[in-house]
Short mmCIF file of C-alpha atoms in Angstrom, two decimals:
data_model
loop_
_atom_site.label_atom_id
_atom_site.label_comp_id
_atom_site.label_asym_id
_atom_site.label_seq_id
_atom_site.Cartn_x
_atom_site.Cartn_y
_atom_site.Cartn_z
CA UNK A 6 122.00 40.28 70.43
CA UNK A 7 123.85 43.35 71.62
CA UNK A 8 124.89 46.32 69.55
CA UNK A 9 128.38 44.92 68.87
CA UNK A 10 127.04 41.60 67.63
CA UNK A 11 124.29 43.25 65.59
CA UNK A 12 126.67 45.65 63.86
CA UNK A 13 129.29 42.95 63.34
CA UNK A 14 126.73 40.61 61.79
CA UNK A 15 125.48 43.33 59.44
CA UNK A 16 129.06 44.01 58.38
CA UNK A 17 129.68 40.29 57.93
CA UNK A 18 126.66 39.97 55.65
CA UNK A 19 127.80 42.95 53.58
CA UNK A 20 131.39 41.72 53.45
CA UNK A 21 130.36 38.23 52.30
CA UNK A 22 128.17 39.79 49.61
CA UNK A 23 131.09 41.99 48.50
CA UNK A 24 133.37 38.93 48.35
CA UNK A 25 130.92 37.26 45.98
CA UNK A 26 130.44 40.38 43.85
CA UNK A 27 134.15 41.17 43.52
CA UNK A 28 135.56 37.63 43.82
CA UNK A 29 138.02 38.91 46.42
CA UNK A 30 138.41 36.96 49.68
CA UNK A 31 140.75 39.65 51.01
CA UNK A 32 137.77 41.94 51.61
CA UNK A 33 137.04 40.08 54.85
CA UNK A 34 140.64 40.50 56.04
CA UNK A 35 140.64 44.21 55.18
CA UNK A 36 137.38 44.86 57.02
CA UNK A 37 138.64 42.89 60.03
CA UNK A 38 141.85 44.93 60.03
CA UNK A 39 139.92 48.20 59.93
CA UNK A 40 137.70 47.08 62.80
CA UNK A 41 140.66 45.85 64.84
CA UNK A 42 142.36 49.22 64.62
CA UNK A 43 139.60 50.71 66.76
CA UNK A 44 137.85 47.82 68.47
CA UNK A 45 139.21 44.32 68.96
CA UNK A 46 135.84 43.34 70.40
CA UNK A 47 134.04 44.35 67.21
CA UNK A 48 136.70 42.64 65.10
CA UNK A 49 136.24 39.39 67.01
CA UNK A 50 132.44 39.62 66.72
CA UNK A 51 132.78 40.28 62.96
CA UNK A 52 135.05 37.27 62.45
CA UNK A 53 132.72 35.09 64.52
CA UNK A 54 129.78 36.19 62.36
CA UNK A 55 131.82 35.43 59.21
CA UNK A 56 132.68 31.93 60.45
CA UNK A 57 129.11 31.22 61.52
CA UNK A 58 127.67 32.34 58.20
CA UNK A 59 130.25 30.38 56.20
CA UNK A 60 129.59 27.26 58.26
CA UNK A 61 125.86 27.72 57.75
CA UNK A 62 126.34 27.92 53.98
CA UNK A 63 128.46 24.77 53.91
CA UNK A 64 125.95 22.87 56.02
CA UNK A 65 123.05 23.96 53.81
CA UNK A 66 124.91 22.85 50.67
CA UNK A 67 125.54 19.47 52.28
CA UNK A 68 121.90 19.09 53.30
CA UNK A 69 120.65 20.13 49.88
CA UNK A 70 122.78 17.38 48.33
CA UNK A 71 121.21 14.85 50.67
CA UNK A 72 117.74 15.97 49.69
CA UNK A 73 118.29 15.59 45.94
CA UNK A 74 116.56 12.55 44.46
CA UNK A 75 118.92 9.77 43.41
CA UNK A 76 118.78 8.66 39.75
#
């Protein structure tokens, strides 16, 4: 990946961790707003990384349910 994508993904990972730690979904919106003030490109890469990581989590939860033995 390029520098924008790398930095945005690192920020996305940290933001998602902060959301879990503080139970505050608005953290993602605030970080996106800060990024957008200086770089729309970085903001878009950040939001893409957030969506990709959230989708990955949902898919893994679904797959883990499929892999559980049935009673």
